[in-house]
PDB file of C-alpha atoms and ligand atoms in Angstrom:
ATOM      1  CA  MET H 489       0.000   0.000   0.000  1.00  0.00           C
ATOM      2  CA  MET H 490       1.242   3.510  -0.866  1.00  0.00           C
ATOM      3  CA  GLY H 491       1.906   5.821   2.037  1.00  0.00           C
ATOM      4  CA  LYS H 492       0.779   9.413   2.442  1.00  0.00           C
ATOM      5  CA  PHE H 493       2.507  12.760   2.421  1.00  0.00           C
ATOM      6  CA  ILE H 494       1.301  15.336   4.953  1.00  0.00           C
ATOM      7  CA  THR H 495       2.803  18.836   5.031  1.00  0.00           C
ATOM      8  CA  PHE H 496       2.640  21.557   7.679  1.00  0.00           C
ATOM      9  CA  GLU H 497       2.801  25.152   6.533  1.00  0.00           C
ATOM     10  CA  GLY H 498       2.454  28.595   8.066  1.00  0.00           C
ATOM     11  CA  GLY H 499       4.540  31.546   9.202  1.00  0.00           C
ATOM     12  CA  ASP H 500       7.421  31.447  11.658  1.00  0.00           C
ATOM     13  CA  GLY H 501       6.278  30.858  15.241  1.00  0.00           C
ATOM     14  CA  VAL H 502       2.871  29.342  14.456  1.00  0.00           C
ATOM     15  CA  GLY H 503       3.800  25.979  15.990  1.00  0.00           C
ATOM     16  CA  LYS H 504       4.384  23.767  12.935  1.00  0.00           C
ATOM     17  CA  THR H 505       7.236  21.771  14.449  1.00  0.00           C
ATOM     18  CA  THR H 506       5.283  21.019  17.646  1.00  0.00           C
ATOM     19  CA  GLN H 507       2.172  19.939  15.755  1.00  0.00           C
ATOM     20  CA  ALA H 508       4.095  17.897  13.169  1.00  0.00           C
ATOM     21  CA  THR H 509       5.799  16.027  16.031  1.00  0.00           C
ATOM     22  CA  LEU H 510       2.499  15.414  17.856  1.00  0.00           C
ATOM     23  CA  LEU H 511       0.950  14.078  14.644  1.00  0.00           C
ATOM     24  CA  ALA H 512       3.896  11.822  13.820  1.00  0.00           C
ATOM     25  CA  ASN H 513       3.759  10.329  17.329  1.00  0.00           C
ATOM     26  CA  ALA H 514      -0.006   9.814  17.173  1.00  0.00           C
ATOM     27  CA  LEU H 515       0.244   8.055  13.807  1.00  0.00           C
ATOM     28  CA  LYS H 516       2.999   5.815  15.187  1.00  0.00           C
ATOM     29  CA  THR H 517       0.798   4.777  18.090  1.00  0.00           C
ATOM     30  CA  LEU H 518      -1.825   3.739  15.523  1.00  0.00           C
ATOM     31  CA  GLY H 519       0.743   1.262  14.244  1.00  0.00           C
ATOM     32  CA  LEU H 520       1.544   3.120  11.029  1.00  0.00           C
ATOM     33  CA  LYS H 521       5.033   3.477   9.574  1.00  0.00           C
ATOM     34  CA  VAL H 522       5.901   7.137  10.058  1.00  0.00           C
ATOM     35  CA  LYS H 523       8.770   9.455   9.148  1.00  0.00           C
ATOM     36  CA  ILE H 524       8.962  13.082  10.265  1.00  0.00           C
ATOM     37  CA  THR H 525      11.120  15.393   8.194  1.00  0.00           C
ATOM     38  CA  ARG H 526      11.538  19.081   7.348  1.00  0.00           C
ATOM     39  CA  GLU H 527      12.438  21.595   4.645  1.00  0.00           C
ATOM     40  CA  PRO H 528      14.824  22.992   3.931  1.00  0.00           C
ATOM     41  CA  GLY H 529      16.638  19.922   5.229  1.00  0.00           C
ATOM     42  CA  GLY H 530      15.520  16.391   5.888  1.00  0.00           C
ATOM     43  CA  ASN H 531      18.638  14.731   4.474  1.00  0.00           C
ATOM     44  CA  VAL H 532      22.371  15.429   4.133  1.00  0.00           C
ATOM     45  CA  ILE H 533      22.284  17.800   1.154  1.00  0.00           C
ATOM     46  CA  GLY H 534      19.126  19.546   2.344  1.00  0.00           C
ATOM     47  CA  GLU H 535      20.553  20.194   5.822  1.00  0.00           C
ATOM     48  CA  LYS H 536      23.716  21.657   4.244  1.00  0.00           C
ATOM     49  CA  ILE H 537      21.586  23.986   2.129  1.00  0.00           C
ATOM     50  CA  ARG H 538      19.565  24.891   5.240  1.00  0.00           C
ATOM     51  CA  ASN H 539      22.774  25.822   7.068  1.00  0.00           C
ATOM     52  CA  LEU H 540      23.967  27.834   4.087  1.00  0.00           C
ATOM     53  CA  MET H 541      20.688  29.727   4.035  1.00  0.00           C
ATOM     54  CA  LYS H 542      20.587  30.272   7.775  1.00  0.00           C
ATOM     55  CA  SER H 543      24.195  31.437   7.915  1.00  0.00           C
ATOM     56  CA  SER H 544      23.778  33.975   5.093  1.00  0.00           C
ATOM     57  CA  SER H 545      22.126  37.278   5.711  1.00  0.00           C
ATOM     58  CA  PRO H 546      18.760  37.227   3.855  1.00  0.00           C
ATOM     59  CA  SER H 547      19.609  40.583   2.320  1.00  0.00           C
ATOM     60  CA  ASP H 548      22.863  39.128   0.882  1.00  0.00           C
ATOM     61  CA  MET H 549      21.129  36.380  -1.010  1.00  0.00           C
ATOM     62  CA  ASP H 550      19.610  37.044  -4.388  1.00  0.00           C
ATOM     63  CA  PRO H 551      15.946  35.913  -4.289  1.00  0.00           C
ATOM     64  CA  LEU H 552      16.236  33.660  -7.325  1.00  0.00           C
ATOM     65  CA  CYS H 553      19.397  32.106  -5.919  1.00  0.00           C
ATOM     66  CA  GLU H 554      17.443  31.425  -2.708  1.00  0.00           C
ATOM     67  CA  ALA H 555      14.557  29.855  -4.657  1.00  0.00           C
ATOM     68  CA  LEU H 556      16.943  27.676  -6.665  1.00  0.00           C
ATOM     69  CA  LEU H 557      18.621  26.497  -3.468  1.00  0.00           C
ATOM     70  CA  MET H 558      15.244  25.661  -1.902  1.00  0.00           C
ATOM     71  CA  PHE H 559      14.246  23.596  -4.924  1.00  0.00           C
ATOM     72  CA  ALA H 560      17.679  21.963  -5.170  1.00  0.00           C
ATOM     73  CA  ALA H 561      17.275  20.861  -1.554  1.00  0.00           C
ATOM     74  CA  ARG H 562      13.677  19.789  -2.229  1.00  0.00           C
ATOM     75  CA  ARG H 563      14.644  17.747  -5.301  1.00  0.00           C
ATOM     76  CA  ASP H 564      17.225  15.772  -3.354  1.00  0.00           C
ATOM     77  CA  HIS H 565      14.871  15.344  -0.374  1.00  0.00           C
ATOM     78  CA  PHE H 566      12.088  14.182  -2.695  1.00  0.00           C
ATOM     79  CA  VAL H 567      14.029  11.605  -4.727  1.00  0.00           C
ATOM     80  CA  LYS H 568      16.146  10.223  -1.897  1.00  0.00           C
ATOM     81  CA  LEU H 569      13.744  10.256   1.035  1.00  0.00           C
ATOM     82  CA  ILE H 570      10.132  11.335   0.483  1.00  0.00           C
ATOM     83  CA  LYS H 571       9.214   9.292  -2.602  1.00  0.00           C
ATOM     84  CA  PRO H 572      10.973   6.054  -1.594  1.00  0.00           C
ATOM     85  CA  LEU H 573       9.317   6.129   1.839  1.00  0.00           C
ATOM     86  CA  ILE H 574       5.855   6.797   0.396  1.00  0.00           C
ATOM     87  CA  ASN H 575       6.411   3.884  -1.986  1.00  0.00           C
ATOM     88  CA  LYS H 576       7.195   1.716   1.046  1.00  0.00           C
ATOM     89  CA  GLY H 577       3.895   2.692   2.697  1.00  0.00           C
ATOM     90  CA  TYR H 578       5.158   5.360   5.092  1.00  0.00           C
ATOM     91  CA  PHE H 579       3.179   8.330   6.339  1.00  0.00           C
ATOM     92  CA  VAL H 580       5.719  11.097   5.758  1.00  0.00           C
ATOM     93  CA  VAL H 581       5.060  14.223   7.838  1.00  0.00           C
ATOM     94  CA  CYS H 582       6.982  17.233   6.515  1.00  0.00           C
ATOM     95  CA  ASP H 583       7.546  20.538   8.321  1.00  0.00           C
ATOM     96  CA  ARG H 584       7.213  22.944   5.316  1.00  0.00           C
ATOM     97  CA  PHE H 585       7.214  22.086   1.611  1.00  0.00           C
ATOM     98  CA  TYR H 586       6.876  24.013  -1.645  1.00  0.00           C
ATOM     99  CA  ASP H 587       4.046  26.286  -0.412  1.00  0.00           C
ATOM    100  CA  SER H 588       6.788  27.897   1.707  1.00  0.00           C
ATOM    101  CA  SER H 589       8.700  28.738  -1.488  1.00  0.00           C
ATOM    102  CA  LEU H 590       5.579  30.294  -2.989  1.00  0.00           C
ATOM    103  CA  VAL H 591       5.192  32.467   0.102  1.00  0.00           C
ATOM    104  CA  TYR H 592       8.771  33.309   1.173  1.00  0.00           C
ATOM    105  CA  GLN H 593      10.486  33.506  -2.222  1.00  0.00           C
ATOM    106  CA  GLY H 594       7.282  34.353  -4.111  1.00  0.00           C
ATOM    107  CA  VAL H 595       5.129  36.722  -2.050  1.00  0.00           C
ATOM    108  CA  LEU H 596       7.932  38.092   0.137  1.00  0.00           C
ATOM    109  CA  LYS H 597      10.847  38.198  -2.323  1.00  0.00           C
ATOM    110  CA  LYS H 598       8.655  38.904  -5.352  1.00  0.00           C
ATOM    111  CA  ILE H 599       9.521  35.965  -7.575  1.00  0.00           C
ATOM    112  CA  ALA H 600       6.594  35.355  -9.927  1.00  0.00           C
ATOM    113  CA  PHE H 601       4.177  32.573  -9.001  1.00  0.00           C
ATOM    114  CA  GLU H 602       4.650  31.009 -12.479  1.00  0.00           C
ATOM    115  CA  ASP H 603       8.438  30.931 -12.042  1.00  0.00           C
ATOM    116  CA  ILE H 604       8.190  29.141  -8.698  1.00  0.00           C
ATOM    117  CA  MET H 605       5.681  26.699 -10.196  1.00  0.00           C
ATOM    118  CA  ALA H 606       8.084  26.104 -13.108  1.00  0.00           C
ATOM    119  CA  LEU H 607      10.830  25.172 -10.627  1.00  0.00           C
ATOM    120  CA  LYS H 608       8.350  22.935  -8.858  1.00  0.00           C
ATOM    121  CA  LYS H 609       7.499  21.183 -12.120  1.00  0.00           C
ATOM    122  CA  ILE H 610      11.172  20.644 -13.031  1.00  0.00           C
ATOM    123  CA  THR H 611      12.141  19.297  -9.628  1.00  0.00           C
ATOM    124  CA  ILE H 612       9.163  17.275  -8.367  1.00  0.00           C
ATOM    125  CA  GLY H 613       6.827  17.132 -11.367  1.00  0.00           C
ATOM    126  CA  ASP H 614       3.118  16.693 -10.629  1.00  0.00           C
ATOM    127  CA  PHE H 615       3.718  15.406  -7.133  1.00  0.00           C
ATOM    128  CA  GLU H 616       1.496  17.033  -4.484  1.00  0.00           C
ATOM    129  CA  PRO H 617       0.996  16.445  -0.776  1.00  0.00           C
ATOM    130  CA  ASP H 618      -2.055  14.354   0.138  1.00  0.00           C
ATOM    131  CA  LEU H 619      -2.843  16.886   2.835  1.00  0.00           C
ATOM    132  CA  THR H 620      -1.471  20.300   3.794  1.00  0.00           C
ATOM    133  CA  ILE H 621      -2.259  21.676   7.245  1.00  0.00           C
ATOM    134  CA  ILE H 622      -1.811  25.447   7.278  1.00  0.00           C
ATOM    135  CA  LEU H 623      -1.462  26.824  10.786  1.00  0.00           C
ATOM    136  CA  ASP H 624      -2.876  30.306  10.910  1.00  0.00           C
ATOM    137  CA  VAL H 625      -2.625  32.753  13.772  1.00  0.00           C
ATOM    138  CA  ASP H 626      -2.516  36.513  14.313  1.00  0.00           C
ATOM    139  CA  SER H 627       1.010  37.806  13.700  1.00  0.00           C
ATOM    140  CA  ASP H 628       1.221  39.265  17.228  1.00  0.00           C
ATOM    141  CA  VAL H 629       0.782  35.753  18.624  1.00  0.00           C
ATOM    142  CA  SER H 630       3.475  34.207  16.402  1.00  0.00           C
ATOM    143  CA  ILE H 631       5.911  37.033  17.159  1.00  0.00           C
ATOM    144  CA  GLU H 632       5.300  36.519  20.883  1.00  0.00           C
ATOM    145  CA  ARG H 633       5.807  32.732  20.547  1.00  0.00           C
ATOM    146  CA  LEU H 634       9.080  33.283  18.667  1.00  0.00           C
ATOM    147  CA  SER H 635      10.432  35.642  21.293  1.00  0.00           C
ATOM    148  CA  THR H 636       9.739  33.243  24.178  1.00  0.00           C
ATOM    149  CA  ARG H 637      10.815  30.079  22.349  1.00  0.00           C
ATOM    150  CA  LYS H 638      14.315  30.790  21.175  1.00  0.00           C
ATOM    151  CA  LEU H 639      17.233  32.321  23.004  1.00  0.00           C
ATOM    152  CA  ILE H 640      18.966  33.319  19.802  1.00  0.00           C
ATOM    153  CA  LEU H 641      16.817  34.500  16.928  1.00  0.00           C
ATOM    154  CA  ASP H 642      18.295  34.301  13.431  1.00  0.00           C
ATOM    155  CA  GLU H 643      17.632  36.918  10.784  1.00  0.00           C
ATOM    156  CA  TYR H 644      14.743  34.928   9.365  1.00  0.00           C
ATOM    157  CA  ASP H 645      13.076  35.064  12.783  1.00  0.00           C
ATOM    158  CA  LEU H 646      13.617  38.786  13.182  1.00  0.00           C
ATOM    159  CA  MET H 647      11.040  39.822  10.646  1.00  0.00           C
ATOM    160  CA  LYS H 648       8.873  42.822  11.132  1.00  0.00           C
ATOM    161  CA  LYS H 649       5.160  42.570  11.797  1.00  0.00           C
ATOM    162  CA  ASN H 650       4.279  43.619   8.250  1.00  0.00           C
ATOM    163  CA  GLU H 651       6.348  40.720   6.902  1.00  0.00           C
ATOM    164  CA  HIS H 652       4.582  38.295   9.236  1.00  0.00           C
ATOM    165  CA  ASP H 653       1.275  39.689   7.956  1.00  0.00           C
ATOM    166  CA  LEU H 654       2.352  39.229   4.310  1.00  0.00           C
ATOM    167  CA  ILE H 655       3.420  35.659   5.004  1.00  0.00           C
ATOM    168  CA  ARG H 656       0.139  34.923   6.747  1.00  0.00           C
ATOM    169  CA  LYS H 657      -1.828  36.292   3.791  1.00  0.00           C
ATOM    170  CA  GLY H 658       0.417  34.333   1.406  1.00  0.00           C
ATOM    171  CA  PHE H 659      -0.478  31.035   3.065  1.00  0.00           C
ATOM    172  CA  GLN H 660      -4.165  31.969   3.069  1.00  0.00           C
ATOM    173  CA  LYS H 661      -3.760  32.401  -0.685  1.00  0.00           C
ATOM    174  CA  THR H 662      -1.996  29.038  -1.203  1.00  0.00           C
ATOM    175  CA  ALA H 663      -4.859  27.444   0.770  1.00  0.00           C
ATOM    176  CA  GLU H 664      -7.261  28.884  -1.790  1.00  0.00           C
ATOM    177  CA  ILE H 665      -5.197  27.909  -4.833  1.00  0.00           C
ATOM    178  CA  PHE H 666      -4.545  24.381  -3.583  1.00  0.00           C
ATOM    179  CA  SER H 667      -7.897  23.938  -1.851  1.00  0.00           C
ATOM    180  CA  PHE H 668      -8.005  20.253  -2.908  1.00  0.00           C
ATOM    181  CA  ARG H 669      -5.225  19.455  -0.423  1.00  0.00           C
ATOM    182  CA  SER H 670      -5.176  22.378   2.052  1.00  0.00           C
ATOM    183  CA  VAL H 671      -6.937  22.926   5.360  1.00  0.00           C
ATOM    184  CA  ILE H 672      -6.438  26.076   7.415  1.00  0.00           C
ATOM    185  CA  VAL H 673      -6.320  25.436  11.161  1.00  0.00           C
ATOM    186  CA  ASN H 674      -6.680  28.264  13.640  1.00  0.00           C
ATOM    187  CA  ALA H 675      -3.461  27.965  15.637  1.00  0.00           C
ATOM    188  CA  ALA H 676      -4.482  30.132  18.592  1.00  0.00           C
ATOM    189  CA  GLY H 677      -4.955  28.265  21.880  1.00  0.00           C
ATOM    190  CA  SER H 678      -3.330  25.346  23.618  1.00  0.00           C
ATOM    191  CA  GLU H 679      -1.132  22.820  21.798  1.00  0.00           C
ATOM    192  CA  GLN H 680      -3.531  20.001  22.698  1.00  0.00           C
ATOM    193  CA  LYS H 681      -6.588  21.880  21.478  1.00  0.00           C
ATOM    194  CA  ILE H 682      -4.931  22.645  18.149  1.00  0.00           C
ATOM    195  CA  PHE H 683      -3.698  19.075  17.837  1.00  0.00           C
ATOM    196  CA  ALA H 684      -7.205  17.674  18.428  1.00  0.00           C
ATOM    197  CA  LYS H 685      -8.418  19.696  15.433  1.00  0.00           C
ATOM    198  CA  ILE H 686      -5.540  18.433  13.281  1.00  0.00           C
ATOM    199  CA  MET H 687      -6.107  14.801  14.261  1.00  0.00           C
ATOM    200  CA  LYS H 688      -9.785  15.092  13.313  1.00  0.00           C
ATOM    201  CA  ILE H 689      -8.825  16.393   9.865  1.00  0.00           C
ATOM    202  CA  VAL H 690      -6.258  13.643   9.336  1.00  0.00           C
ATOM    203  CA  GLN H 691      -8.772  10.968  10.460  1.00  0.00           C
ATOM    204  CA  LYS H 692     -11.412  12.289   8.104  1.00  0.00           C
ATOM    205  CA  ARG H 693      -9.190  12.891   5.083  1.00  0.00           C
ATOM    206  CA  LEU H 694      -6.656  10.092   5.249  1.00  0.00           C
ATOM    207  CA  LEU H 695      -7.388   7.411   7.811  1.00  0.00           C
ATOM    208  CA  ASP H 696     -10.985   6.641   6.820  1.00  0.00           C
ATOM    209  CA  ILE H 697      -9.676   5.194   3.604  1.00  0.00           C
ATOM    210  CA  LEU H 698      -7.212   2.863   5.318  1.00  0.00           C
ATOM    211  CA  PRO H 699      -8.313  -0.751   5.116  1.00  0.00           C
ATOM    212  CA  SER H 700      -9.066  -2.029   8.648  1.00  0.00           C
ATOM    213  CA  GLY H 701      -6.592  -4.549  10.105  1.00  0.00           C
TER     214      GLY H 701
HETATM  215  P1  TYD P1747      11.636  26.888  10.023  1.00  0.00           P
HETATM  216  O1  TYD P1747      11.480  25.510   9.480  1.00  0.00           O
HETATM  217  O2  TYD P1747      10.437  27.528  10.579  1.00  0.00           O
HETATM  218  O3  TYD P1747      12.875  26.868  10.952  1.00  0.00           O
HETATM  219  P2  TYD P1747      13.184  27.229  12.445  1.00  0.00           P
HETATM  220  O4  TYD P1747      12.505  26.166  13.229  1.00  0.00           O
HETATM  221  O5  TYD P1747      14.680  27.157  12.472  1.00  0.00           O
HETATM  222  O6  TYD P1747      12.639  28.603  12.666  1.00  0.00           O
HETATM  223  O7  TYD P1747      12.145  27.849   8.881  1.00  0.00           O
HETATM  224  C1  TYD P1747      13.149  27.841   8.050  1.00  0.00           C
HETATM  225  C2  TYD P1747      13.109  29.131   7.265  1.00  0.00           C
HETATM  226  O8  TYD P1747      13.216  28.792   5.880  1.00  0.00           O
HETATM  227  C3  TYD P1747      11.807  29.912   7.406  1.00  0.00           C
HETATM  228  O9  TYD P1747      12.095  31.260   7.712  1.00  0.00           O
HETATM  229  C4  TYD P1747      11.176  29.842   6.049  1.00  0.00           C
HETATM  230  C5  TYD P1747      12.301  29.554   5.134  1.00  0.00           C
HETATM  231  N1  TYD P1747      11.909  28.809   3.916  1.00  0.00           N
HETATM  232  C6  TYD P1747      11.892  29.486   2.708  1.00  0.00           C
HETATM  233  O10 TYD P1747      12.192  30.678   2.658  1.00  0.00           O
HETATM  234  N2  TYD P1747      11.543  28.805   1.578  1.00  0.00           N
HETATM  235  C7  TYD P1747      11.215  27.473   1.579  1.00  0.00           C
HETATM  236  O11 TYD P1747      10.894  26.882   0.515  1.00  0.00           O
HETATM  237  C8  TYD P1747      11.259  26.795   2.838  1.00  0.00           C
HETATM  238  C9  TYD P1747      10.917  25.334   2.906  1.00  0.00           C
HETATM  239  C10 TYD P1747      11.603  27.498   3.985  1.00  0.00           C
END
């Protein structure tokens, strides 16, 4: 049986990593084969590209260069890890995927939607997540979460409120464009309350079709 690919998207500080981890653990306790991963990163090449990106000042990096790096990392991640695991029946839970490129390199850095989609087509073809959970919360809440969570904030974390707002709107837009796979989840409130909503969505969309036993 083919596995499933579930992505978490949303701005910085919305709680993607926490919720992706809770979901991966819950799926494991159901006896499913599960792999949690992230972008940029997830494998050797991807993590190197992540470090390169995180260690460069965002203003130093040309936006198209940044987009190409993201898709280079994604290509490697996809062919070496994501696709083989799905073929082996794994539920792969990924913290960010190409919607993040549409929002960060597209909306924020002004690369045309069509250009990002062209890179997507070259690198991963028609592949799409089975489900994308978009965590959505007021920018003041995500900024507050970021400031209490990390001792050292990198430049990507130190965005101004108007950038957080743009990113939030960008993900609301990807939810509309890719409505066949996207669900927006209000990410205000306790971790457990948010997770209960996510689990319900996953049950309804993906687990109902699992053969019993
Ligand atoms: P994130 O995974 O939230 O990392 P951390 O837990 O270290 O905050 O974010 C990594 C950063 O990479 C985030 O600011 C968004 C950015 N990013 C892009 O710009 N484009 C992409 O395609 C992806 C996947 C991430």
